[in-house]
Coordinates of C-alpha atoms and ligand atoms in Angstrom, one line a residue:
M6 CA 57.7 123.2 106.2
A7 CA 60.8 122.7 104.0
K8 CA 62.2 119.2 103.9
V9 CA 65.6 117.6 104.2
D10 CA 67.1 116.5 100.9
V11 CA 69.5 113.6 101.1
L12 CA 72.7 112.6 99.2
L13 CA 73.7 108.9 99.5
G14 CA 76.4 106.6 98.1
L15 CA 74.9 103.7 96.2
Q16 CA 77.9 101.3 96.1
W17 CA 80.7 100.5 98.6
G18 CA 81.6 104.2 99.4
D19 CA 83.9 106.7 97.7
E20 CA 81.4 107.5 94.9
G21 CA 82.2 111.2 95.0
K22 CA 79.9 112.4 97.8
G23 CA 82.3 115.1 98.9
K24 CA 82.6 116.7 95.5
F25 CA 78.8 116.9 95.1
T26 CA 77.8 117.9 98.6
D27 CA 80.2 120.8 98.1
L28 CA 78.7 121.6 94.7
L29 CA 75.1 121.6 96.0
S30 CA 75.7 125.1 97.3
E31 CA 72.0 126.1 97.3
Y32 CA 71.6 124.5 100.8
D33 CA 71.9 126.6 104.0
I34 CA 72.7 123.6 106.3
F35 CA 74.6 120.5 105.7
A36 CA 74.3 117.6 108.1
R37 CA 76.2 114.3 108.5
F38 CA 73.9 111.7 110.2
Q39 CA 76.2 108.7 110.7
G40 CA 79.7 107.3 110.6
G41 CA 82.8 109.2 111.7
P42 CA 86.4 109.4 110.8
N43 CA 86.1 106.2 108.7
A44 CA 84.7 108.5 106.0
G45 CA 87.1 110.4 103.6
H46 CA 85.3 112.9 101.4
T47 CA 87.4 114.7 98.9
I48 CA 86.8 118.2 97.6
V49 CA 89.1 119.7 94.9
I50 CA 89.0 123.5 94.8
G51 CA 91.5 124.9 92.3
E52 CA 94.9 123.5 93.1
K53 CA 94.0 122.4 96.6
K54 CA 92.6 119.0 97.6
H55 CA 90.7 118.8 100.9
V56 CA 89.8 115.5 102.5
L57 CA 87.0 115.8 105.2
H58 CA 86.4 113.0 107.7
M59 CA 83.8 114.3 110.2
V60 CA 83.1 117.9 109.1
P61 CA 80.2 117.9 106.5
S62 CA 81.3 118.7 102.9
G63 CA 79.2 121.9 102.7
V64 CA 81.8 123.7 104.8
F65 CA 83.6 125.4 101.9
N66 CA 80.4 127.3 101.0
E67 CA 80.4 130.6 102.7
G68 CA 77.8 131.2 105.3
T69 CA 76.6 127.6 105.5
I70 CA 76.0 125.8 108.8
N71 CA 77.5 122.3 109.1
L72 CA 76.1 119.9 111.6
L73 CA 77.6 116.7 113.0
G74 CA 74.4 114.7 113.7
G75 CA 73.5 112.5 116.7
G76 CA 74.0 109.3 114.7
M77 CA 77.7 109.9 114.3
V78 CA 80.7 108.7 116.3
I79 CA 83.2 111.5 116.8
D80 CA 86.9 111.2 117.6
L81 CA 87.6 114.5 119.4
I82 CA 91.4 114.2 118.8
L83 CA 90.9 113.8 115.0
F84 CA 88.1 116.4 115.0
K85 CA 90.4 118.9 116.6
E86 CA 93.0 118.3 113.9
E87 CA 90.4 118.5 111.1
V88 CA 89.0 121.8 112.4
E89 CA 92.4 123.3 113.1
S90 CA 93.5 122.5 109.6
L91 CA 90.3 124.2 108.2
Q92 CA 90.9 127.2 110.4
Q93 CA 94.1 128.0 108.5
S94 CA 92.0 129.3 105.6
D95 CA 88.9 130.1 107.6
P96 CA 89.6 131.1 111.2
G97 CA 85.9 131.7 112.0
I98 CA 84.8 128.3 110.9
T99 CA 83.9 127.1 114.4
E100 CA 81.0 129.6 114.4
R101 CA 79.5 127.6 111.5
L102 CA 79.9 124.2 113.1
L103 CA 77.4 122.4 115.3
V104 CA 77.6 119.1 117.0
C105 CA 74.6 117.1 118.3
Q106 CA 74.7 116.2 122.0
N107 CA 73.7 112.6 121.2
A108 CA 76.7 111.8 119.0
N109 CA 78.9 109.2 120.7
I110 CA 82.6 109.9 121.4
I111 CA 85.4 107.7 120.1
I112 CA 88.0 107.4 122.8
P113 CA 91.6 106.3 122.1
T114 CA 91.0 102.7 123.4
H115 CA 88.3 102.3 120.8
R116 CA 91.0 102.4 118.1
L117 CA 93.0 99.7 119.9
L118 CA 89.9 97.5 120.2
D119 CA 89.3 97.9 116.5
G120 CA 92.8 96.8 115.8
M121 CA 92.4 93.9 118.2
N122 CA 89.2 92.7 116.6
E123 CA 90.9 92.7 113.2
K124 CA 93.8 90.7 114.7
I125 CA 91.9 88.0 116.6
S126 CA 88.8 87.6 114.4
S127 CA 88.5 84.8 111.8
N128 CA 86.4 87.2 109.8
K129 CA 88.8 90.1 109.1
I130 CA 86.7 93.0 107.8
G131 CA 89.6 95.3 106.7
T132 CA 88.2 98.2 108.8
T133 CA 89.7 101.7 108.7
K134 CA 90.9 101.0 112.3
K135 CA 89.4 104.3 113.5
G136 CA 87.4 102.7 116.3
I137 CA 84.1 102.9 114.6
G138 CA 82.8 99.4 115.3
P139 CA 83.8 99.4 119.0
A140 CA 82.3 102.9 119.5
Y141 CA 79.0 101.8 118.0
T142 CA 79.2 98.6 120.1
D143 CA 79.4 100.7 123.3
R144 CA 76.5 102.8 122.1
T145 CA 74.4 99.6 121.6
Q146 CA 75.6 98.2 125.0
R147 CA 74.5 101.5 126.5
K148 CA 77.8 102.3 128.0
G149 CA 79.2 104.8 125.5
L150 CA 80.1 108.4 126.1
R151 CA 78.1 111.1 124.3
I152 CA 79.0 114.7 123.4
G153 CA 76.4 115.9 126.0
D154 CA 78.4 114.0 128.7
L155 CA 81.3 116.5 128.2
F156 CA 79.3 119.0 130.3
S157 CA 78.8 116.6 133.2
I158 CA 81.0 116.9 136.3
Y159 CA 81.2 113.1 136.2
F160 CA 82.7 113.0 132.7
K161 CA 86.2 112.0 133.7
E162 CA 84.8 109.3 136.0
K163 CA 82.7 107.9 133.1
Y164 CA 85.7 108.1 130.8
Y165 CA 88.0 106.2 133.1
K166 CA 85.3 103.5 133.7
L167 CA 84.9 103.0 130.0
R168 CA 88.7 103.0 129.4
K169 CA 89.1 100.4 132.1
S170 CA 86.5 98.1 130.6
H171 CA 88.3 98.4 127.2
E172 CA 91.7 97.6 128.9
Q173 CA 90.3 94.5 130.4
L174 CA 89.1 93.3 127.0
L175 CA 92.5 94.2 125.5
H176 CA 94.4 92.3 128.2
S177 CA 92.2 89.3 128.0
N178 CA 93.1 89.0 124.3
N179 CA 96.8 89.7 124.9
C180 CA 96.6 93.0 123.1
N181 CA 98.0 95.2 125.8
E182 CA 101.3 96.1 124.2
E183 CA 100.4 99.7 123.5
V184 CA 100.4 102.2 126.4
L185 CA 98.1 105.1 125.8
S186 CA 98.3 108.5 127.3
D187 CA 95.0 110.3 128.1
D188 CA 96.7 113.7 127.6
D189 CA 95.8 114.2 123.9
F190 CA 92.2 113.1 124.6
F191 CA 91.7 115.6 127.4
A192 CA 93.5 118.3 125.4
A193 CA 91.0 117.7 122.7
V194 CA 88.1 117.8 125.2
D195 CA 89.3 121.2 126.5
W196 CA 89.8 122.5 123.0
F197 CA 86.2 121.4 122.0
L198 CA 84.7 123.1 125.1
E199 CA 86.5 126.3 124.4
S200 CA 86.1 126.3 120.6
G201 CA 82.8 128.0 120.4
I202 CA 81.3 125.1 118.5
Q203 CA 77.7 124.9 119.5
V204 CA 76.3 121.7 120.9
V205 CA 72.6 121.2 120.0
Y206 CA 70.0 118.5 119.7
S207 CA 69.9 117.9 116.0
G208 CA 66.1 117.1 115.9
Y209 CA 65.0 120.4 117.5
Y210 CA 67.6 122.4 115.7
L211 CA 66.7 121.1 112.2
R212 CA 62.9 121.4 112.8
K213 CA 63.3 125.0 113.8
Q214 CA 65.5 125.8 110.8
L215 CA 63.1 124.0 108.4
S216 CA 60.2 126.0 109.8
A217 CA 62.1 129.1 109.0
G218 CA 62.5 128.0 105.4
K219 CA 66.1 127.0 105.5
K220 CA 67.3 124.4 103.0
V221 CA 69.0 121.3 104.5
L222 CA 71.1 118.6 102.9
A223 CA 71.9 115.4 104.7
E224 CA 75.2 114.0 103.5
G225 CA 75.7 110.2 103.7
A226 CA 79.0 108.6 104.5
Q227 CA 80.0 105.1 103.1
G228 CA 77.5 103.5 100.7
T229 CA 74.5 101.2 100.7
M230 CA 76.5 98.0 100.4
L231 CA 78.4 98.9 103.6
D232 CA 75.1 99.4 105.6
I233 CA 74.9 97.3 108.8
N234 CA 71.5 95.9 107.8
H235 CA 71.3 96.1 104.0
G236 CA 75.0 95.7 103.0
T237 CA 77.3 92.7 102.5
Y238 CA 77.1 91.7 106.2
P239 CA 79.5 91.1 108.1
F240 CA 81.8 93.0 105.7
V241 CA 80.1 96.3 106.4
T242 CA 80.5 99.3 108.6
S243 CA 78.6 99.6 111.9
S244 CA 75.9 102.1 111.1
N245 CA 72.8 102.6 108.9
V246 CA 74.2 104.5 106.0
T247 CA 70.9 104.2 104.1
I248 CA 67.8 106.4 104.2
G249 CA 66.5 105.2 107.6
G250 CA 69.8 106.4 109.1
V251 CA 68.9 110.0 108.2
C252 CA 65.8 109.9 110.5
T253 CA 67.4 108.1 113.4
G254 CA 70.7 109.9 113.0
L255 CA 69.3 113.4 112.9
G256 CA 66.1 112.9 114.9
I257 CA 63.7 113.9 112.2
S258 CA 60.5 112.1 111.0
T259 CA 60.2 110.2 107.7
K260 CA 57.7 112.9 106.6
M261 CA 60.5 115.5 106.7
I262 CA 62.6 113.7 104.0
G263 CA 62.5 115.5 100.6
K264 CA 64.5 114.5 97.5
V265 CA 66.9 111.6 97.6
I266 CA 69.9 111.9 95.4
G267 CA 71.9 108.8 94.8
I268 CA 75.5 108.9 93.8
A269 CA 77.3 106.1 91.9
K270 CA 80.6 105.6 90.1
A271 CA 80.4 104.5 86.5
Y272 CA 82.3 101.4 87.6
T273 CA 82.6 99.8 91.1
T274 CA 85.2 100.0 93.8
R275 CA 85.6 98.6 97.3
V276 CA 88.2 99.0 100.1
G277 CA 88.7 96.3 102.6
E278 CA 87.5 92.7 102.6
G279 CA 84.2 91.2 101.5
P280 CA 82.4 90.0 98.4
F281 CA 82.6 91.9 95.2
P282 CA 81.3 89.9 92.2
T283 CA 82.5 92.2 89.4
E284 CA 86.0 92.7 90.8
L285 CA 88.7 92.6 88.2
R286 CA 92.0 91.2 89.6
N287 CA 93.8 91.9 86.3
S288 CA 95.2 94.6 84.1
T289 CA 91.7 96.1 83.4
G290 CA 91.1 96.5 87.2
D291 CA 94.6 98.0 87.5
R292 CA 93.9 100.4 84.7
M293 CA 90.7 101.6 86.6
K294 CA 92.7 102.0 89.8
D295 CA 95.5 103.9 88.1
V296 CA 93.4 106.2 85.9
G297 CA 90.8 106.7 88.7
C298 CA 93.5 107.2 91.4
E299 CA 91.7 104.6 93.4
Y300 CA 93.4 104.8 96.8
G301 CA 91.5 105.3 100.0
S302 CA 91.0 108.9 101.1
T303 CA 91.2 107.8 104.8
T304 CA 93.7 105.0 104.8
G305 CA 95.5 105.3 101.5
R306 CA 94.8 101.6 100.8
P307 CA 94.4 100.7 97.1
R308 CA 90.7 100.3 96.2
R309 CA 89.6 97.1 94.5
C310 CA 88.1 97.9 91.1
G311 CA 85.6 96.2 88.8
W312 CA 82.7 96.7 86.3
L313 CA 79.5 98.4 87.1
D314 CA 77.0 96.2 89.0
M315 CA 73.4 96.8 88.3
V316 CA 72.2 94.3 91.0
V317 CA 74.0 96.5 93.5
L318 CA 72.5 99.7 92.1
K319 CA 69.0 98.3 91.9
H320 CA 69.2 97.2 95.5
A321 CA 70.5 100.6 96.5
V322 CA 68.0 102.6 94.5
Q323 CA 65.1 100.6 95.9
T324 CA 66.3 100.6 99.5
N325 CA 66.8 104.3 99.6
G326 CA 63.9 105.4 97.3
V327 CA 66.4 107.3 95.1
D328 CA 64.8 110.1 93.0
E329 CA 67.8 111.0 90.8
I330 CA 71.3 109.8 90.2
I331 CA 74.7 111.5 89.9
L332 CA 77.1 109.3 87.9
T333 CA 80.7 110.0 88.6
K334 CA 84.1 109.1 87.2
A335 CA 82.7 108.4 83.7
D336 CA 86.0 109.9 82.4
V337 CA 88.0 107.0 84.0
L338 CA 86.4 104.6 81.6
A339 CA 87.5 106.5 78.5
G340 CA 89.3 104.5 75.9
F341 CA 87.8 101.1 76.5
E342 CA 86.4 99.8 73.2
S343 CA 83.6 98.1 75.1
L344 CA 82.5 98.0 78.7
K345 CA 80.8 95.2 80.7
V346 CA 77.9 95.8 83.0
C347 CA 76.7 93.1 85.4
V348 CA 72.9 92.6 85.1
A349 CA 72.5 89.5 87.3
Y350 CA 74.5 86.8 89.1
R351 CA 74.6 83.1 88.3
D352 CA 75.9 80.3 90.5
E353 CA 77.5 77.0 89.4
D354 CA 74.1 75.2 89.4
G355 CA 72.8 77.7 86.9
N356 CA 70.5 79.6 89.3
V357 CA 70.1 83.2 88.3
Y358 CA 69.9 86.0 90.9
N359 CA 68.3 89.3 89.7
D360 CA 68.1 90.6 93.3
M361 CA 70.8 90.8 95.9
P362 CA 71.3 87.3 97.5
F363 CA 71.4 86.9 101.3
D364 CA 74.9 85.5 101.2
L365 CA 76.6 87.2 98.4
S366 CA 79.9 85.4 97.9
E367 CA 82.4 84.1 95.3
K368 CA 79.8 81.6 94.2
H369 CA 77.8 84.4 92.6
M370 CA 79.3 85.0 89.3
P371 CA 78.4 88.1 87.2
V372 CA 76.2 87.8 84.1
Y373 CA 77.5 90.6 81.8
K374 CA 76.0 92.7 79.1
E375 CA 78.5 94.4 76.8
L376 CA 78.1 98.1 75.8
P377 CA 80.1 100.3 73.5
G378 CA 82.8 102.6 75.1
W379 CA 83.7 106.2 74.6
G380 CA 86.8 108.5 74.3
D381 CA 88.1 111.3 76.4
I382 CA 85.3 113.3 77.9
S383 CA 87.0 115.3 80.6
D384 CA 86.6 118.6 78.7
I385 CA 83.0 118.1 77.8
R386 CA 80.5 120.3 79.6
E387 CA 77.4 120.3 77.4
S388 CA 75.0 117.4 77.1
Y389 CA 74.9 117.7 73.3
H390 CA 78.6 116.8 73.2
I391 CA 78.2 113.6 75.1
P392 CA 79.6 110.8 72.9
I393 CA 77.2 108.1 71.7
G394 CA 78.8 105.4 73.7
L395 CA 78.2 107.3 77.0
T396 CA 74.7 108.3 75.9
G397 CA 73.9 104.6 75.5
Y398 CA 75.5 103.7 78.9
I399 CA 73.4 106.4 80.7
K400 CA 70.2 105.3 78.9
F401 CA 70.9 101.7 79.9
I402 CA 71.3 102.6 83.5
E403 CA 68.3 104.9 83.6
E404 CA 66.0 102.3 81.9
T405 CA 67.2 99.5 84.2
L406 CA 66.7 101.5 87.3
G407 CA 63.8 103.7 86.3
V408 CA 65.6 106.7 87.7
P409 CA 67.1 109.6 85.8
I410 CA 70.8 110.4 85.8
N411 CA 70.8 114.2 86.0
I412 CA 74.5 114.9 86.3
V413 CA 77.5 113.1 84.8
S414 CA 80.8 113.9 86.5
V415 CA 83.9 113.9 84.2
G416 CA 86.7 114.9 86.6
P417 CA 87.4 115.7 90.3
E418 CA 87.2 119.5 89.9
R419 CA 84.2 121.6 90.7
D420 CA 83.4 122.5 87.1
Q421 CA 84.0 119.0 85.5
N422 CA 80.3 118.1 85.2
I423 CA 77.7 117.6 82.5
K424 CA 74.0 118.4 83.2
T425 CA 72.2 115.8 81.2
R426 CA 68.8 117.7 81.4
I427 CA 68.5 121.4 80.9
Ligands
GDP524 P1 83.5 110.1 98.8 O1 83.9 109.3 99.9 O2 82.2 109.6 98.2 O3 83.4 111.6 99.1 O4 84.6 109.9 97.6 P2 86.2 110.0 97.8 O5 86.5 111.5 98.0 O6 86.6 109.1 98.9 O7 86.7 109.5 96.5 C1 86.3 110.0 95.2 C2 87.6 110.4 94.5 O8 87.3 110.6 93.1 C3 88.2 111.7 95.0 O9 89.6 111.7 94.8 C4 87.6 112.7 94.0 O10 88.4 113.9 93.9 C5 87.5 112.0 92.8 N1 86.4 112.3 91.8 C6 85.2 112.6 92.1 N2 84.4 112.7 91.0 C7 85.3 112.4 89.9 C8 85.2 112.3 88.5 O11 84.1 112.4 88.0 N3 86.3 111.9 87.8 C9 87.5 111.6 88.4 N4 88.5 111.3 87.6 N5 87.6 111.8 89.8 C10 86.6 112.1 90.5
IMO525 P1 83.3 107.2 102.5 O1 82.3 108.0 103.3 C1 84.9 103.2 101.5 C2 84.8 100.3 104.8 C3 86.1 99.8 105.3 C4 85.8 98.4 105.7 C5 84.4 98.5 106.3 C6 84.3 98.7 107.8 O2 84.6 107.9 102.3 O3 82.6 106.6 101.3 P2 84.9 100.6 109.5 O4 86.2 101.3 109.7 O5 83.8 101.5 109.1 O6 84.5 99.7 110.6 O7 85.2 99.7 108.2 O8 83.9 99.7 105.6 N1 84.6 101.7 104.8 C7 84.7 102.5 103.7 N2 84.9 102.2 102.4 N3 84.5 104.5 101.9 C8 84.2 104.8 103.2 O9 83.7 106.0 103.5 C9 84.3 103.8 104.2 N4 84.1 103.8 105.5 C10 84.3 102.5 105.9 O10 87.2 99.8 104.3 O11 85.7 97.6 104.6
MG526 MG1 85.7 108.4 100.6

């Protein structure tokens, strides 16, 4: 039986998963396994920039099937908007979209609860306010609505019961100022039921397709450091974004996992609150932000920027069993005479941390190694043209992690890549 290959972000998200999922056009089926509209995956095709939130990034490849897996949380209002926008260039797209019956539904009050939590909590996370945390909370509390529930005659009853429980929470925290109408939600439900988008159980569906020899790519959202278990808790998202999430989110066994492709930026970014040891709150960080256009694809917030962190990458590579790496945005670092790379952390008492500490915080200061920089590389396509500085940078990362970097990305466009191995 064929296996499911996986593409995962190795940092705090926004590594370029959209660009490379789209480019891996040899796959027949693309599947998201977790997350929801908190994700923003950018694909640049010619002059046009597309940002996908719930629809898998394989959708621009003709004839591919794109599956929203059972581990996801789906906002039907935003999903409708996303699909309708895609239909402008591909009216038949709904025939190539599948949704797993087990995926949970984000209802409008989930977004209000997300806002409320951010307002009242002493630990502000800086969430995307898309209702992700509250929707996963309802799943864990076993009171959430699932896509399969849309076919039940009791759906409206269940919806109002859930909405009421949310309103009670909002009222008890004096967050009842916003009056929500259910009209948009039920319009989105009606649209979904009439759209022709098939509802399946992702486990059965994928096993059948794999048996028939179809090639499947699971597309991660967020990145390892935002994983609910393995990230910088509590400053994380609410799902397993790492390799285990592929099995639980799609309903497949560990034995069905094939190649694991990790994707990392040549530097580090983070949106929202939380520890970030290599963050540069200075003109160097601003330069990365400006040259790299580091503004959130979902919320437009400026991304915090800093040097590459090998403690993060080592943690991510080991947690996920990464087989190969795609290194993105190497072009953004062009023009620096030298670059810093964090190889460990040190605290005030002189303790050195080579592995990710339990309580990563401001007390963990980066220990840097300095490496030579490189010039403009955005027009380079052949590995033998890679400048010596970048060759050294790639070699250093490969040797530290014991994993090959097979592709270096030098711009947002589909063709701006260098294959390092022929
Ligand atoms: P994702 O969430 O991992 O899919 O990443 P995002 O789409 O949120 O953010 C990545 C941003 O970098 C997008 O605007 C991409 O178009 C852009 N991008 C991807 N690869 C490269 C690259 O190699 N160089 C540059 N300059 N931009 C890139
Ligand atoms: P992609 O898939 C970057 C961050 C938020 C916040 C934390 C929790 O585009 O890489 P949430 O709304 O999920 O409860 O927010 O996680 N976050 C992301 N950061 N890229 C993402 O997705 C993110 N999705 C969530 O900024 O810090
Ligand atoms: Mg993104």
